[in-house]
Coordinates of C-alpha atoms in Angstrom, one line a residue:
M1 CA 110.4 137.2 124.3
S2 CA 107.7 137.3 126.5
E3 CA 106.1 134.2 128.1
N4 CA 103.0 134.2 125.3
R5 CA 105.4 133.9 122.3
W6 CA 102.5 134.4 119.8
E7 CA 101.4 137.7 120.8
G8 CA 101.3 140.4 118.1
I9 CA 102.9 137.8 115.6
D10 CA 98.9 137.3 113.3
E11 CA 98.8 141.4 113.5
F12 CA 102.2 141.6 112.1
V13 CA 101.1 138.7 109.2
A14 CA 98.0 140.9 109.0
V15 CA 99.1 144.5 108.3
A16 CA 102.4 143.2 106.3
E17 CA 99.8 141.4 103.9
C18 CA 97.6 144.4 103.2
S19 CA 99.9 147.3 103.6
Q20 CA 98.2 149.2 105.8
F21 CA 96.6 149.3 109.2
T22 CA 92.7 149.7 107.9
A23 CA 92.5 146.7 106.6
A24 CA 94.7 144.9 109.0
A25 CA 92.1 145.6 111.8
E26 CA 89.4 144.8 109.3
R27 CA 90.6 141.2 108.8
L28 CA 91.1 140.4 112.3
G29 CA 87.9 142.3 113.4
V30 CA 89.6 144.5 115.9
S31 CA 90.7 148.3 116.0
S32 CA 93.5 149.3 114.2
S33 CA 94.8 150.7 117.7
H34 CA 95.0 147.0 118.7
I35 CA 96.5 146.3 116.0
S36 CA 99.3 149.1 116.4
R37 CA 99.9 148.7 120.0
Q38 CA 100.2 144.6 119.3
I39 CA 103.7 145.7 116.0
V40 CA 105.0 148.6 118.8
R41 CA 105.2 145.4 122.2
L42 CA 106.7 142.7 119.4
E43 CA 108.9 144.9 118.3
E44 CA 109.9 146.0 121.4
R45 CA 109.9 142.6 122.2
L46 CA 111.7 142.1 118.9
Q47 CA 114.4 144.7 119.9
T48 CA 114.5 145.6 116.0
R49 CA 112.4 147.1 113.8
L50 CA 110.1 145.7 111.5
L51 CA 107.9 147.9 109.8
Y52 CA 108.8 151.9 108.0
R53 CA 105.2 153.6 108.8
S54 CA 103.5 156.8 106.6
T55 CA 100.3 157.8 106.2
R56 CA 99.6 155.8 103.4
R57 CA 101.0 152.6 103.4
V58 CA 103.2 150.5 105.4
T59 CA 106.9 148.8 104.3
L60 CA 108.0 145.9 106.0
T61 CA 112.2 146.3 106.8
E62 CA 115.0 144.0 105.9
A63 CA 114.4 142.3 109.2
G64 CA 110.6 142.8 108.5
Q65 CA 111.0 140.4 105.4
T66 CA 112.6 137.6 107.3
F67 CA 110.7 137.3 110.1
L68 CA 107.4 137.8 107.9
Q69 CA 108.4 134.2 106.4
H70 CA 109.1 132.9 109.6
C71 CA 106.2 134.3 110.5
Q72 CA 104.1 133.0 108.5
R73 CA 105.2 129.1 108.1
L74 CA 104.4 129.3 112.1
Q75 CA 100.8 130.1 111.1
D76 CA 100.7 127.3 108.5
G77 CA 102.3 125.1 110.9
R78 CA 99.5 126.6 113.6
E79 CA 96.9 125.8 111.1
E80 CA 98.3 122.3 109.3
A81 CA 98.1 121.2 113.4
L82 CA 94.8 121.9 114.0
R83 CA 93.3 120.3 111.2
A84 CA 95.4 117.2 111.7
V85 CA 94.0 117.1 115.4
G86 CA 90.2 118.3 113.8
D87 CA 90.5 115.3 111.3
L88 CA 91.5 112.6 114.0
T89 CA 87.9 113.2 115.7
S90 CA 86.1 114.2 112.6
E91 CA 83.0 111.8 111.2
P92 CA 83.0 110.8 107.6
K93 CA 80.6 112.8 105.9
G94 CA 79.7 113.6 102.2
M95 CA 80.8 112.1 98.9
L96 CA 84.1 109.3 98.4
R97 CA 84.5 107.7 95.0
M98 CA 86.9 104.9 94.4
T99 CA 87.9 102.6 92.3
C100 CA 89.1 98.7 92.4
A101 CA 89.1 95.3 89.8
V102 CA 86.1 93.9 89.6
A103 CA 85.9 90.1 91.1
Y104 CA 88.7 91.3 94.1
G105 CA 85.9 94.0 94.7
E106 CA 82.7 92.3 94.3
R107 CA 84.5 90.0 96.6
F108 CA 86.8 91.9 98.9
I109 CA 86.2 95.6 99.2
V110 CA 82.7 96.7 98.4
P111 CA 81.6 94.0 101.4
L112 CA 84.1 96.4 103.6
V113 CA 81.9 99.2 102.0
T114 CA 78.7 98.7 102.9
R115 CA 80.1 97.8 106.5
F116 CA 81.5 100.8 107.0
M117 CA 78.9 102.8 105.5
G118 CA 76.5 101.9 108.3
M119 CA 79.2 102.8 110.5
Y120 CA 78.8 106.5 108.6
P121 CA 74.8 107.6 108.0
Q122 CA 76.2 110.5 106.0
L123 CA 78.9 109.4 103.7
R124 CA 77.6 108.8 100.7
V125 CA 80.2 105.7 98.5
D126 CA 80.0 105.8 94.3
I127 CA 82.3 102.6 93.5
E128 CA 83.3 102.3 89.9
L129 CA 84.6 98.9 89.0
S130 CA 86.4 98.7 86.5
N131 CA 89.4 96.3 85.6
R132 CA 90.7 99.2 84.1
P133 CA 93.2 101.0 85.4
L134 CA 91.9 104.9 86.1
D135 CA 93.5 108.2 86.6
L136 CA 92.5 109.0 90.2
V137 CA 93.1 113.6 89.3
H138 CA 91.7 113.4 86.2
E139 CA 88.6 110.7 86.9
G140 CA 88.2 113.2 90.5
L141 CA 88.2 109.9 92.5
D142 CA 89.1 110.0 96.0
L143 CA 90.8 105.9 96.8
A144 CA 91.6 103.4 94.3
I145 CA 92.4 100.1 95.2
R146 CA 95.0 98.3 93.3
L147 CA 96.6 94.7 93.1
G148 CA 99.8 93.4 92.4
R149 CA 103.4 96.1 91.8
L150 CA 102.5 100.1 91.1
Q151 CA 103.0 101.9 88.8
D152 CA 102.1 105.7 89.5
S153 CA 104.5 107.2 91.6
R154 CA 102.4 110.3 91.4
L155 CA 99.9 108.4 94.0
V156 CA 99.5 107.7 97.7
A157 CA 100.4 104.2 98.7
T158 CA 99.1 101.8 102.1
R159 CA 99.4 98.2 101.4
L160 CA 96.3 96.6 102.3
A161 CA 97.4 93.2 102.2
P162 CA 100.1 90.3 101.2
R163 CA 99.0 89.3 97.8
R164 CA 100.9 85.7 96.2
M165 CA 101.2 84.6 92.8
Y166 CA 100.8 80.8 91.8
L167 CA 101.0 78.6 89.4
C168 CA 98.9 75.6 89.6
A169 CA 96.9 73.2 87.6
S170 CA 94.7 70.0 88.7
P171 CA 95.9 66.5 89.5
S172 CA 93.8 65.2 87.0
Y173 CA 96.0 67.7 84.2
L174 CA 99.4 66.5 85.5
E175 CA 98.0 62.3 85.3
R176 CA 97.8 63.0 81.7
Y177 CA 100.4 65.9 80.6
G178 CA 102.7 65.6 83.2
R179 CA 104.5 68.2 85.6
P180 CA 106.5 70.8 84.7
H181 CA 110.0 70.4 86.2
S182 CA 111.7 73.7 85.0
L183 CA 110.3 77.4 83.2
S184 CA 111.5 75.8 79.8
E185 CA 108.8 73.3 79.6
L186 CA 105.8 76.1 79.7
S187 CA 105.8 76.5 76.7
R188 CA 104.7 72.4 76.0
H189 CA 101.6 72.6 78.4
N190 CA 98.2 74.9 77.7
C191 CA 98.9 77.3 79.3
L192 CA 94.7 79.2 80.5
I193 CA 95.1 83.0 79.5
G194 CA 92.8 85.6 81.3
S195 CA 93.0 89.1 80.9
S196 CA 96.5 88.8 79.6
D197 CA 98.8 86.4 78.1
I198 CA 101.7 87.2 79.9
W199 CA 102.9 85.6 82.9
Q200 CA 104.9 87.1 86.0
L201 CA 108.0 85.1 87.0
E202 CA 111.0 84.9 88.5
Q203 CA 114.2 83.3 88.3
N204 CA 117.8 83.8 89.4
G205 CA 116.3 86.8 91.8
R206 CA 115.3 88.2 88.9
E207 CA 111.9 88.5 87.8
F208 CA 110.7 88.1 84.0
S209 CA 107.8 88.7 81.9
Q210 CA 107.1 85.6 80.2
R211 CA 104.5 84.6 77.2
V212 CA 102.6 82.2 76.9
Q213 CA 99.9 80.4 74.9
G214 CA 97.2 77.8 75.0
N215 CA 93.9 77.7 73.2
W216 CA 91.7 78.9 76.1
R217 CA 91.0 82.2 77.3
C218 CA 88.5 84.5 79.7
N219 CA 89.3 87.6 81.2
S220 CA 87.8 86.4 84.0
G221 CA 90.2 85.0 87.0
Q222 CA 87.1 83.0 88.4
A223 CA 86.9 80.9 84.4
V224 CA 90.3 80.6 84.6
L225 CA 89.9 79.3 88.3
D226 CA 87.3 77.0 86.8
A227 CA 89.2 75.8 83.9
A228 CA 91.1 74.7 85.8
L229 CA 89.9 72.9 88.6
Q230 CA 88.2 70.8 85.6
G231 CA 92.1 69.6 84.5
V232 CA 92.2 71.8 81.5
G233 CA 95.5 73.4 82.0
L234 CA 97.7 75.2 83.9
C235 CA 97.0 78.4 85.7
Q236 CA 98.7 81.9 87.8
L237 CA 96.5 83.3 90.2
P238 CA 96.2 84.9 93.2
D239 CA 96.4 83.6 96.9
Y240 CA 92.6 84.8 98.0
Y241 CA 91.5 82.0 94.0
V242 CA 93.5 79.3 94.6
L243 CA 94.5 78.2 98.7
E244 CA 91.3 76.9 99.2
Y245 CA 92.0 74.7 96.7
L246 CA 95.5 73.8 96.8
K247 CA 94.8 73.2 101.1
N248 CA 92.2 70.3 100.0
G249 CA 94.4 68.9 96.9
E250 CA 91.9 69.9 93.6
L251 CA 95.2 71.9 92.5
I252 CA 99.0 71.3 92.6
S253 CA 101.3 73.9 93.5
L254 CA 104.3 74.1 90.1
L255 CA 107.4 75.7 90.0
E256 CA 107.1 77.4 93.7
A257 CA 111.2 78.6 92.6
H258 CA 109.9 80.6 90.1
Q259 CA 107.1 82.5 91.2
P260 CA 107.5 86.1 91.9
P261 CA 107.7 87.6 95.1
N262 CA 105.3 89.3 96.8
T263 CA 103.2 91.5 95.7
A264 CA 100.3 93.7 97.8
V265 CA 97.3 94.9 97.7
W266 CA 97.9 98.6 97.6
A267 CA 95.0 101.8 98.4
L268 CA 96.0 104.4 96.4
Y269 CA 95.6 108.1 97.0
P270 CA 96.4 111.7 95.6
Q271 CA 99.3 113.0 97.3
Q272 CA 98.2 115.8 99.8
R273 CA 98.6 117.2 102.7
H274 CA 95.8 115.9 104.7
L275 CA 93.5 113.3 104.0
S276 CA 90.5 113.6 104.8
P277 CA 88.8 111.4 107.1
K278 CA 86.5 109.6 104.9
V279 CA 89.6 108.5 102.8
R280 CA 91.9 107.8 106.5
K281 CA 89.1 105.8 108.0
L282 CA 88.4 103.5 104.6
V283 CA 91.3 102.2 104.6
D284 CA 92.1 101.6 108.0
Y285 CA 88.8 99.2 108.0
L286 CA 89.9 98.1 105.0
K287 CA 93.1 96.5 106.2
E288 CA 91.5 95.9 109.4
G289 CA 88.5 93.9 108.2
L290 CA 90.7 92.3 105.3
A291 CA 93.7 91.0 108.2
E292 CA 90.2 88.9 109.2
R293 CA 89.3 87.1 105.6
A294 CA 90.8 83.7 105.9
E295 CA 91.6 84.0 102.9
Y296 CA 94.6 86.7 104.5
R297 CA 95.1 84.3 107.6
V298 CA 95.6 80.7 106.0

């Protein structure tokens, strides 16, 4: 083939898809004679006939049918490459709808999103804070921030930050009721129950769920933390709630060998060939911003 390997390909695909030279010329905004010349030159370079021509209709030869499939893929790849490069330089704009758990969103995500918006004045953001996992596709959401382990395999996930769970209690509680040294002893203790009475634990390399019980319950991580600090019972909370208090001694980490392996903070978005600039750049910004937080530098 000649130096210009793309020459004639767009014209050939247009003719093949329109089945007419005139319609193909209208699609590409050129003359029918230009289309005809390009097809002839293409067939000469390939040394094979691609089209059967008649006064009313154009049909593909067997070689033309095979060539068309490859040319359409080439066109798709070319457009994909152009969009990908264009997205790298495009500024986030338009509406971005996202969701996150309430407490984590208020403390970590929303402040970063607000700073991000200040950098891109054409961007609008609608954030729904909810502890109920929302269906991204059904709800028309561009992005979700999820904590822990992922369940929905239909979504693409990017890890934003580590997340480790701690089982702990205050020194005053342990002085009164003793320190548990095995999982079987948990049933003897007052366990502070948050949004679920199921705690994730590990034994002999196997993660399992254990139902706990106690006389106190509230679906707020901050409230669970406050109760633990006051010596009401044992709690299981993520690192960002308790690290400060573990460091200063107001809380004591317990049964460390049985805590579940590190989970994570995730950005989830629907599967698509190209992430829009607004989603891609926000995900990168969140990852960098969380890494700067003191809670993740400990």
